[in-house]
């Protein structure tokens, strides 16, 4: 049959079933934090103050330092996020998660500039540090490093001095609320401007008449440990009435098995479609026809399941509404595409979506470093593996929007006008613009895993 066990451009790539490990004992986290520092700190942030640690804390940090020093892998720390699903206590990936597992939605790290190893502030200290950084009046702050040496950290440069040694600080956090605008655990940022008296004021109305220039600052909205627990129970951020849009109505599709008492964002299940059930027959036949159109006659469908994930569906609808607004009230192009994957990533995909950072390990990333979706099932079939006699494939709803030819260097779609820095980006990339076989998507919210098909070859 020529099948490979690789999960490449049209699939995910990691094993499941491993339990989450505490911060500092997670070698995956150590690998991520040992990466090279980016020179662009404009979208990163802050640090503050380390207090003297208890013996237990010191032991914890010694173990973490050992973990980090023992790894030689490099990661891109700029793209490292804190796992929202872990904060919700339902990350499927566990220790294999590409995001960092922390107790809080922010984590401070630092390193000496003559060392490749990042060290982390204990989560219990983060709340106090975050509080200092969230105040724009704090340009500098005295901190106490683990060995007791006091240094002065500059929040603007994220640099500090310890004798003749330079230190660099970074702040990791959950995804920004600019992308996950209704997610309570996303990181909210606030903008401030400095008035003539030197006081920082939160931005309100823009100065469009006099066009004066002012010093500005961006700081995260502080979230205490107590507030975090409250946000974990919150379904979504409620927007004021004037901010609501008629295009985005966060409701479940009418054919979902959602009871009136169920909360949309907490609803997540696979619903098997029964071909003989009159209420499901049309839906089943539609998916069967799409799949079978390009597959050989030797293939038999074992099962088709509908993915009902309120969290992912909510994010997808929100992104769709944003693109429609940007497109002057016209819906962007939406397609149903195929995605072959390994059997041990199926649960993670239908629960948490596609992890774009894990695409292309086996086959490369010829059209960009995103998640790959195919227009035909036969193409995606190459990237599905066999386990217990069956193979998995997803049919996903994808907001492809405006697209252009991809390139292996892309980590996001290119600008529509490369000569204009303010030009909007394309929404996705493809192999051939005139007749695409492959779509590359770089943003999680543009994809919803709609159906899971399990099938087998008959020989």
JSON list of C-alpha atoms in Angstrom, two decimals, residues 53-224:
[
{"chain": "A", "resi": 53, "resn": "UNK", "atom": "CA", "xyz": [12.94, 31.55, 48.37]},
{"chain": "A", "resi": 54, "resn": "UNK", "atom": "CA", "xyz": [12.22, 28.79, 50.83]},
{"chain": "A", "resi": 55, "resn": "UNK", "atom": "CA", "xyz": [14.36, 25.66, 50.86]},
{"chain": "A", "resi": 56, "resn": "UNK", "atom": "CA", "xyz": [11.65, 23.86, 48.91]},
{"chain": "A", "resi": 57, "resn": "UNK", "atom": "CA", "xyz": [11.67, 26.60, 46.28]},
{"chain": "A", "resi": 58, "resn": "UNK", "atom": "CA", "xyz": [15.44, 26.47, 46.02]},
{"chain": "A", "resi": 59, "resn": "UNK", "atom": "CA", "xyz": [15.34, 22.72, 45.50]},
{"chain": "A", "resi": 60, "resn": "UNK", "atom": "CA", "xyz": [12.69, 23.20, 42.83]},
{"chain": "A", "resi": 61, "resn": "UNK", "atom": "CA", "xyz": [14.78, 25.81, 41.02]},
{"chain": "A", "resi": 62, "resn": "UNK", "atom": "CA", "xyz": [17.97, 23.74, 41.28]},
{"chain": "A", "resi": 63, "resn": "UNK", "atom": "CA", "xyz": [16.14, 20.87, 39.62]},
{"chain": "A", "resi": 64, "resn": "UNK", "atom": "CA", "xyz": [14.83, 23.18, 36.90]},
{"chain": "A", "resi": 65, "resn": "UNK", "atom": "CA", "xyz": [18.28, 24.61, 36.28]},
{"chain": "A", "resi": 66, "resn": "UNK", "atom": "CA", "xyz": [19.63, 21.08, 35.93]},
{"chain": "A", "resi": 67, "resn": "UNK", "atom": "CA", "xyz": [16.85, 20.21, 33.49]},
{"chain": "A", "resi": 68, "resn": "UNK", "atom": "CA", "xyz": [17.62, 23.26, 31.36]},
{"chain": "A", "resi": 69, "resn": "UNK", "atom": "CA", "xyz": [21.38, 22.81, 31.41]},
{"chain": "A", "resi": 70, "resn": "UNK", "atom": "CA", "xyz": [21.03, 19.21, 30.27]},
{"chain": "A", "resi": 71, "resn": "UNK", "atom": "CA", "xyz": [19.22, 20.04, 27.07]},
{"chain": "A", "resi": 72, "resn": "UNK", "atom": "CA", "xyz": [20.89, 21.27, 23.91]},
{"chain": "A", "resi": 73, "resn": "UNK", "atom": "CA", "xyz": [17.78, 21.70, 21.74]},
{"chain": "A", "resi": 74, "resn": "UNK", "atom": "CA", "xyz": [16.93, 25.21, 20.62]},
{"chain": "A", "resi": 75, "resn": "UNK", "atom": "CA", "xyz": [13.43, 26.62, 20.29]},
{"chain": "A", "resi": 76, "resn": "UNK", "atom": "CA", "xyz": [11.95, 29.93, 19.22]},
{"chain": "A", "resi": 77, "resn": "UNK", "atom": "CA", "xyz": [11.00, 31.50, 22.52]},
{"chain": "A", "resi": 78, "resn": "UNK", "atom": "CA", "xyz": [9.19, 34.35, 20.81]},
{"chain": "A", "resi": 79, "resn": "UNK", "atom": "CA", "xyz": [6.48, 31.92, 19.67]},
{"chain": "A", "resi": 80, "resn": "UNK", "atom": "CA", "xyz": [6.23, 30.06, 22.97]},
{"chain": "A", "resi": 81, "resn": "UNK", "atom": "CA", "xyz": [2.84, 30.36, 24.66]},
{"chain": "A", "resi": 82, "resn": "UNK", "atom": "CA", "xyz": [1.40, 29.17, 27.95]},
{"chain": "A", "resi": 83, "resn": "UNK", "atom": "CA", "xyz": [-1.15, 26.41, 27.46]},
{"chain": "A", "resi": 84, "resn": "UNK", "atom": "CA", "xyz": [-4.70, 27.65, 28.00]},
{"chain": "A", "resi": 85, "resn": "UNK", "atom": "CA", "xyz": [-5.97, 24.08, 28.03]},
{"chain": "A", "resi": 86, "resn": "UNK", "atom": "CA", "xyz": [-3.70, 23.23, 30.96]},
{"chain": "A", "resi": 87, "resn": "UNK", "atom": "CA", "xyz": [-5.16, 26.18, 32.88]},
{"chain": "A", "resi": 88, "resn": "UNK", "atom": "CA", "xyz": [-8.55, 24.66, 32.12]},
{"chain": "A", "resi": 89, "resn": "UNK", "atom": "CA", "xyz": [-7.25, 21.31, 33.45]},
{"chain": "A", "resi": 90, "resn": "UNK", "atom": "CA", "xyz": [-7.88, 19.53, 30.15]},
{"chain": "A", "resi": 91, "resn": "UNK", "atom": "CA", "xyz": [-4.71, 19.52, 28.05]},
{"chain": "A", "resi": 92, "resn": "UNK", "atom": "CA", "xyz": [-4.65, 16.20, 26.19]},
{"chain": "A", "resi": 93, "resn": "UNK", "atom": "CA", "xyz": [-0.98, 16.37, 25.23]},
{"chain": "A", "resi": 94, "resn": "UNK", "atom": "CA", "xyz": [0.39, 16.40, 28.77]},
{"chain": "A", "resi": 95, "resn": "UNK", "atom": "CA", "xyz": [4.18, 16.50, 28.90]},
{"chain": "A", "resi": 96, "resn": "UNK", "atom": "CA", "xyz": [4.36, 16.43, 25.08]},
{"chain": "A", "resi": 97, "resn": "UNK", "atom": "CA", "xyz": [2.50, 19.73, 24.72]},
{"chain": "A", "resi": 98, "resn": "UNK", "atom": "CA", "xyz": [4.28, 22.34, 22.60]},
{"chain": "A", "resi": 99, "resn": "UNK", "atom": "CA", "xyz": [2.97, 25.06, 24.88]},
{"chain": "A", "resi": 100, "resn": "UNK", "atom": "CA", "xyz": [4.37, 25.60, 28.35]},
{"chain": "A", "resi": 101, "resn": "UNK", "atom": "CA", "xyz": [2.47, 24.24, 31.34]},
{"chain": "A", "resi": 102, "resn": "UNK", "atom": "CA", "xyz": [2.29, 26.79, 34.15]},
{"chain": "A", "resi": 103, "resn": "UNK", "atom": "CA", "xyz": [0.02, 27.45, 37.10]},
{"chain": "A", "resi": 104, "resn": "UNK", "atom": "CA", "xyz": [-0.59, 31.04, 36.00]},
{"chain": "A", "resi": 105, "resn": "UNK", "atom": "CA", "xyz": [-1.28, 32.66, 32.59]},
{"chain": "A", "resi": 106, "resn": "UNK", "atom": "CA", "xyz": [2.12, 34.38, 32.73]},
{"chain": "A", "resi": 107, "resn": "UNK", "atom": "CA", "xyz": [5.64, 33.15, 33.51]},
{"chain": "A", "resi": 108, "resn": "UNK", "atom": "CA", "xyz": [8.81, 35.17, 33.97]},
{"chain": "A", "resi": 109, "resn": "UNK", "atom": "CA", "xyz": [12.18, 33.78, 32.85]},
{"chain": "A", "resi": 110, "resn": "UNK", "atom": "CA", "xyz": [15.72, 35.14, 32.78]},
{"chain": "A", "resi": 111, "resn": "UNK", "atom": "CA", "xyz": [19.24, 34.19, 31.79]},
{"chain": "A", "resi": 112, "resn": "UNK", "atom": "CA", "xyz": [22.78, 35.52, 32.03]},
{"chain": "A", "resi": 113, "resn": "UNK", "atom": "CA", "xyz": [23.88, 36.72, 28.60]},
{"chain": "A", "resi": 114, "resn": "UNK", "atom": "CA", "xyz": [26.96, 34.50, 28.68]},
{"chain": "A", "resi": 115, "resn": "UNK", "atom": "CA", "xyz": [24.79, 31.43, 29.23]},
{"chain": "A", "resi": 116, "resn": "UNK", "atom": "CA", "xyz": [22.41, 29.68, 26.80]},
{"chain": "A", "resi": 117, "resn": "UNK", "atom": "CA", "xyz": [20.19, 28.45, 29.62]},
{"chain": "A", "resi": 118, "resn": "UNK", "atom": "CA", "xyz": [16.96, 30.14, 30.69]},
{"chain": "A", "resi": 119, "resn": "UNK", "atom": "CA", "xyz": [15.85, 29.96, 34.29]},
{"chain": "A", "resi": 120, "resn": "UNK", "atom": "CA", "xyz": [12.33, 30.46, 35.54]},
{"chain": "A", "resi": 121, "resn": "UNK", "atom": "CA", "xyz": [10.76, 32.32, 38.42]},
{"chain": "A", "resi": 122, "resn": "UNK", "atom": "CA", "xyz": [8.68, 30.07, 40.64]},
{"chain": "A", "resi": 123, "resn": "UNK", "atom": "CA", "xyz": [4.94, 30.42, 39.87]},
{"chain": "A", "resi": 124, "resn": "UNK", "atom": "CA", "xyz": [4.24, 31.59, 43.42]},
{"chain": "A", "resi": 125, "resn": "UNK", "atom": "CA", "xyz": [6.42, 34.65, 42.79]},
{"chain": "A", "resi": 126, "resn": "UNK", "atom": "CA", "xyz": [4.84, 35.51, 39.46]},
{"chain": "A", "resi": 127, "resn": "UNK", "atom": "CA", "xyz": [1.76, 37.23, 40.81]},
{"chain": "A", "resi": 128, "resn": "UNK", "atom": "CA", "xyz": [3.83, 39.84, 42.64]},
{"chain": "A", "resi": 129, "resn": "UNK", "atom": "CA", "xyz": [6.14, 40.36, 39.67]},
{"chain": "A", "resi": 130, "resn": "UNK", "atom": "CA", "xyz": [3.22, 40.74, 37.28]},
{"chain": "A", "resi": 131, "resn": "UNK", "atom": "CA", "xyz": [1.60, 43.31, 39.54]},
{"chain": "A", "resi": 132, "resn": "UNK", "atom": "CA", "xyz": [4.70, 45.52, 39.33]},
{"chain": "A", "resi": 133, "resn": "UNK", "atom": "CA", "xyz": [4.98, 45.23, 35.58]},
{"chain": "A", "resi": 134, "resn": "UNK", "atom": "CA", "xyz": [1.32, 45.96, 34.90]},
{"chain": "A", "resi": 135, "resn": "UNK", "atom": "CA", "xyz": [1.85, 49.50, 36.25]},
{"chain": "A", "resi": 136, "resn": "UNK", "atom": "CA", "xyz": [3.35, 51.71, 33.49]},
{"chain": "A", "resi": 137, "resn": "UNK", "atom": "CA", "xyz": [4.93, 53.95, 36.15]},
{"chain": "A", "resi": 138, "resn": "UNK", "atom": "CA", "xyz": [7.42, 51.18, 36.87]},
{"chain": "A", "resi": 139, "resn": "UNK", "atom": "CA", "xyz": [10.15, 51.60, 34.27]},
{"chain": "A", "resi": 140, "resn": "UNK", "atom": "CA", "xyz": [12.68, 49.92, 36.51]},
{"chain": "A", "resi": 141, "resn": "UNK", "atom": "CA", "xyz": [12.29, 47.59, 39.43]},
{"chain": "A", "resi": 142, "resn": "UNK", "atom": "CA", "xyz": [14.67, 46.09, 41.97]},
{"chain": "A", "resi": 143, "resn": "UNK", "atom": "CA", "xyz": [14.65, 42.31, 41.94]},
{"chain": "A", "resi": 144, "resn": "UNK", "atom": "CA", "xyz": [16.46, 39.70, 43.99]},
{"chain": "A", "resi": 145, "resn": "UNK", "atom": "CA", "xyz": [17.93, 36.87, 41.98]},
{"chain": "A", "resi": 146, "resn": "UNK", "atom": "CA", "xyz": [17.88, 33.35, 43.40]},
{"chain": "A", "resi": 147, "resn": "UNK", "atom": "CA", "xyz": [21.42, 33.57, 44.74]},
{"chain": "A", "resi": 148, "resn": "UNK", "atom": "CA", "xyz": [20.48, 36.68, 46.72]},
{"chain": "A", "resi": 149, "resn": "UNK", "atom": "CA", "xyz": [22.14, 39.25, 44.47]},
{"chain": "A", "resi": 150, "resn": "UNK", "atom": "CA", "xyz": [20.01, 42.37, 43.98]},
{"chain": "A", "resi": 151, "resn": "UNK", "atom": "CA", "xyz": [19.91, 43.84, 40.48]},
{"chain": "A", "resi": 152, "resn": "UNK", "atom": "CA", "xyz": [18.04, 46.69, 38.78]},
{"chain": "A", "resi": 153, "resn": "UNK", "atom": "CA", "xyz": [15.86, 45.54, 35.91]},
{"chain": "A", "resi": 154, "resn": "UNK", "atom": "CA", "xyz": [14.89, 47.97, 33.15]},
{"chain": "A", "resi": 155, "resn": "UNK", "atom": "CA", "xyz": [11.38, 47.08, 31.96]},
{"chain": "A", "resi": 156, "resn": "UNK", "atom": "CA", "xyz": [11.94, 48.91, 28.65]},
{"chain": "A", "resi": 157, "resn": "UNK", "atom": "CA", "xyz": [15.05, 47.01, 27.64]},
{"chain": "A", "resi": 158, "resn": "UNK", "atom": "CA", "xyz": [14.43, 43.86, 29.71]},
{"chain": "A", "resi": 159, "resn": "UNK", "atom": "CA", "xyz": [18.07, 44.04, 30.79]},
{"chain": "A", "resi": 160, "resn": "UNK", "atom": "CA", "xyz": [19.69, 43.98, 34.22]},
{"chain": "A", "resi": 161, "resn": "UNK", "atom": "CA", "xyz": [23.25, 44.10, 35.59]},
{"chain": "A", "resi": 162, "resn": "UNK", "atom": "CA", "xyz": [24.91, 41.79, 38.12]},
{"chain": "A", "resi": 163, "resn": "UNK", "atom": "CA", "xyz": [28.41, 43.11, 38.59]},
{"chain": "A", "resi": 164, "resn": "UNK", "atom": "CA", "xyz": [30.10, 42.66, 35.22]},
{"chain": "A", "resi": 165, "resn": "UNK", "atom": "CA", "xyz": [27.40, 40.28, 33.98]},
{"chain": "A", "resi": 166, "resn": "UNK", "atom": "CA", "xyz": [24.36, 41.22, 31.91]},
{"chain": "A", "resi": 167, "resn": "UNK", "atom": "CA", "xyz": [21.00, 39.51, 32.38]},
{"chain": "A", "resi": 168, "resn": "UNK", "atom": "CA", "xyz": [18.06, 39.32, 29.97]},
{"chain": "A", "resi": 169, "resn": "UNK", "atom": "CA", "xyz": [14.47, 38.86, 31.11]},
{"chain": "A", "resi": 170, "resn": "UNK", "atom": "CA", "xyz": [11.39, 37.74, 29.20]},
{"chain": "A", "resi": 171, "resn": "UNK", "atom": "CA", "xyz": [7.74, 37.25, 30.05]},
{"chain": "A", "resi": 172, "resn": "UNK", "atom": "CA", "xyz": [5.78, 34.34, 28.61]},
{"chain": "A", "resi": 173, "resn": "UNK", "atom": "CA", "xyz": [2.00, 34.37, 28.55]},
{"chain": "A", "resi": 174, "resn": "UNK", "atom": "CA", "xyz": [-1.14, 32.87, 27.07]},
{"chain": "A", "resi": 175, "resn": "UNK", "atom": "CA", "xyz": [-2.31, 33.88, 23.61]},
{"chain": "A", "resi": 176, "resn": "UNK", "atom": "CA", "xyz": [-3.30, 37.55, 23.29]},
{"chain": "A", "resi": 177, "resn": "UNK", "atom": "CA", "xyz": [-6.95, 38.54, 23.58]},
{"chain": "A", "resi": 178, "resn": "UNK", "atom": "CA", "xyz": [-6.54, 40.29, 20.22]},
{"chain": "A", "resi": 179, "resn": "UNK", "atom": "CA", "xyz": [-6.78, 36.79, 18.72]},
{"chain": "A", "resi": 180, "resn": "UNK", "atom": "CA", "xyz": [-8.91, 35.04, 21.37]},
{"chain": "A", "resi": 181, "resn": "UNK", "atom": "CA", "xyz": [-11.08, 38.04, 22.16]},
{"chain": "A", "resi": 182, "resn": "UNK", "atom": "CA", "xyz": [-13.74, 36.18, 24.16]},
{"chain": "A", "resi": 183, "resn": "UNK", "atom": "CA", "xyz": [-11.40, 33.78, 25.96]},
{"chain": "A", "resi": 184, "resn": "UNK", "atom": "CA", "xyz": [-11.16, 34.70, 29.69]},
{"chain": "A", "resi": 185, "resn": "UNK", "atom": "CA", "xyz": [-7.70, 33.11, 30.02]},
{"chain": "A", "resi": 186, "resn": "UNK", "atom": "CA", "xyz": [-6.15, 35.02, 27.10]},
{"chain": "A", "resi": 187, "resn": "UNK", "atom": "CA", "xyz": [-3.73, 37.85, 27.90]},
{"chain": "A", "resi": 188, "resn": "UNK", "atom": "CA", "xyz": [-5.27, 41.32, 27.78]},
{"chain": "A", "resi": 189, "resn": "UNK", "atom": "CA", "xyz": [-3.03, 44.30, 27.06]},
{"chain": "A", "resi": 190, "resn": "UNK", "atom": "CA", "xyz": [-3.67, 47.93, 27.88]},
{"chain": "A", "resi": 191, "resn": "UNK", "atom": "CA", "xyz": [-2.16, 51.01, 26.23]},
{"chain": "A", "resi": 192, "resn": "UNK", "atom": "CA", "xyz": [-1.13, 54.13, 28.17]},
{"chain": "A", "resi": 193, "resn": "UNK", "atom": "CA", "xyz": [0.10, 57.59, 27.17]},
{"chain": "A", "resi": 194, "resn": "UNK", "atom": "CA", "xyz": [2.18, 60.06, 29.19]},
{"chain": "A", "resi": 195, "resn": "UNK", "atom": "CA", "xyz": [0.64, 63.49, 29.78]},
{"chain": "A", "resi": 196, "resn": "UNK", "atom": "CA", "xyz": [2.68, 66.75, 30.05]},
{"chain": "A", "resi": 197, "resn": "UNK", "atom": "CA", "xyz": [2.91, 66.27, 33.84]},
{"chain": "A", "resi": 198, "resn": "UNK", "atom": "CA", "xyz": [4.59, 62.90, 33.39]},
{"chain": "A", "resi": 199, "resn": "UNK", "atom": "CA", "xyz": [1.59, 60.83, 34.49]},
{"chain": "A", "resi": 200, "resn": "UNK", "atom": "CA", "xyz": [0.49, 57.76, 32.58]},
{"chain": "A", "resi": 201, "resn": "UNK", "atom": "CA", "xyz": [-3.11, 57.77, 31.33]},
{"chain": "A", "resi": 202, "resn": "UNK", "atom": "CA", "xyz": [-4.99, 54.83, 29.85]},
{"chain": "A", "resi": 203, "resn": "UNK", "atom": "CA", "xyz": [-5.77, 55.31, 26.17]},
{"chain": "A", "resi": 204, "resn": "UNK", "atom": "CA", "xyz": [-9.31, 56.33, 25.27]},
{"chain": "A", "resi": 205, "resn": "UNK", "atom": "CA", "xyz": [-10.03, 58.64, 22.37]},
{"chain": "A", "resi": 206, "resn": "UNK", "atom": "CA", "xyz": [-7.35, 58.95, 19.71]},
{"chain": "A", "resi": 207, "resn": "UNK", "atom": "CA", "xyz": [-5.84, 62.37, 19.05]},
{"chain": "A", "resi": 208, "resn": "UNK", "atom": "CA", "xyz": [-6.75, 62.77, 15.39]},
{"chain": "A", "resi": 209, "resn": "UNK", "atom": "CA", "xyz": [-7.10, 66.58, 15.29]},
{"chain": "A", "resi": 210, "resn": "UNK", "atom": "CA", "xyz": [-3.80, 67.92, 16.58]},
{"chain": "A", "resi": 211, "resn": "UNK", "atom": "CA", "xyz": [-1.78, 64.80, 15.74]},
{"chain": "A", "resi": 212, "resn": "UNK", "atom": "CA", "xyz": [0.59, 65.38, 18.66]},
{"chain": "A", "resi": 213, "resn": "UNK", "atom": "CA", "xyz": [3.10, 62.67, 19.49]},
{"chain": "A", "resi": 214, "resn": "UNK", "atom": "CA", "xyz": [3.24, 61.21, 22.99]},
{"chain": "A", "resi": 215, "resn": "UNK", "atom": "CA", "xyz": [5.27, 58.55, 24.71]},
{"chain": "A", "resi": 216, "resn": "UNK", "atom": "CA", "xyz": [3.23, 55.36, 24.93]},
{"chain": "A", "resi": 217, "resn": "UNK", "atom": "CA", "xyz": [3.49, 52.11, 26.88]},
{"chain": "A", "resi": 218, "resn": "UNK", "atom": "CA", "xyz": [1.83, 48.71, 26.61]},
{"chain": "A", "resi": 219, "resn": "UNK", "atom": "CA", "xyz": [1.36, 46.66, 29.76]},
{"chain": "A", "resi": 220, "resn": "UNK", "atom": "CA", "xyz": [-0.64, 43.51, 30.56]},
{"chain": "A", "resi": 221, "resn": "UNK", "atom": "CA", "xyz": [-3.84, 43.74, 32.54]},
{"chain": "A", "resi": 222, "resn": "UNK", "atom": "CA", "xyz": [-3.04, 42.23, 35.92]},
{"chain": "A", "resi": 223, "resn": "UNK", "atom": "CA", "xyz": [-4.69, 38.92, 36.79]},
{"chain": "A", "resi": 224, "resn": "UNK", "atom": "CA", "xyz": [-4.27, 37.70, 40.37]}
]
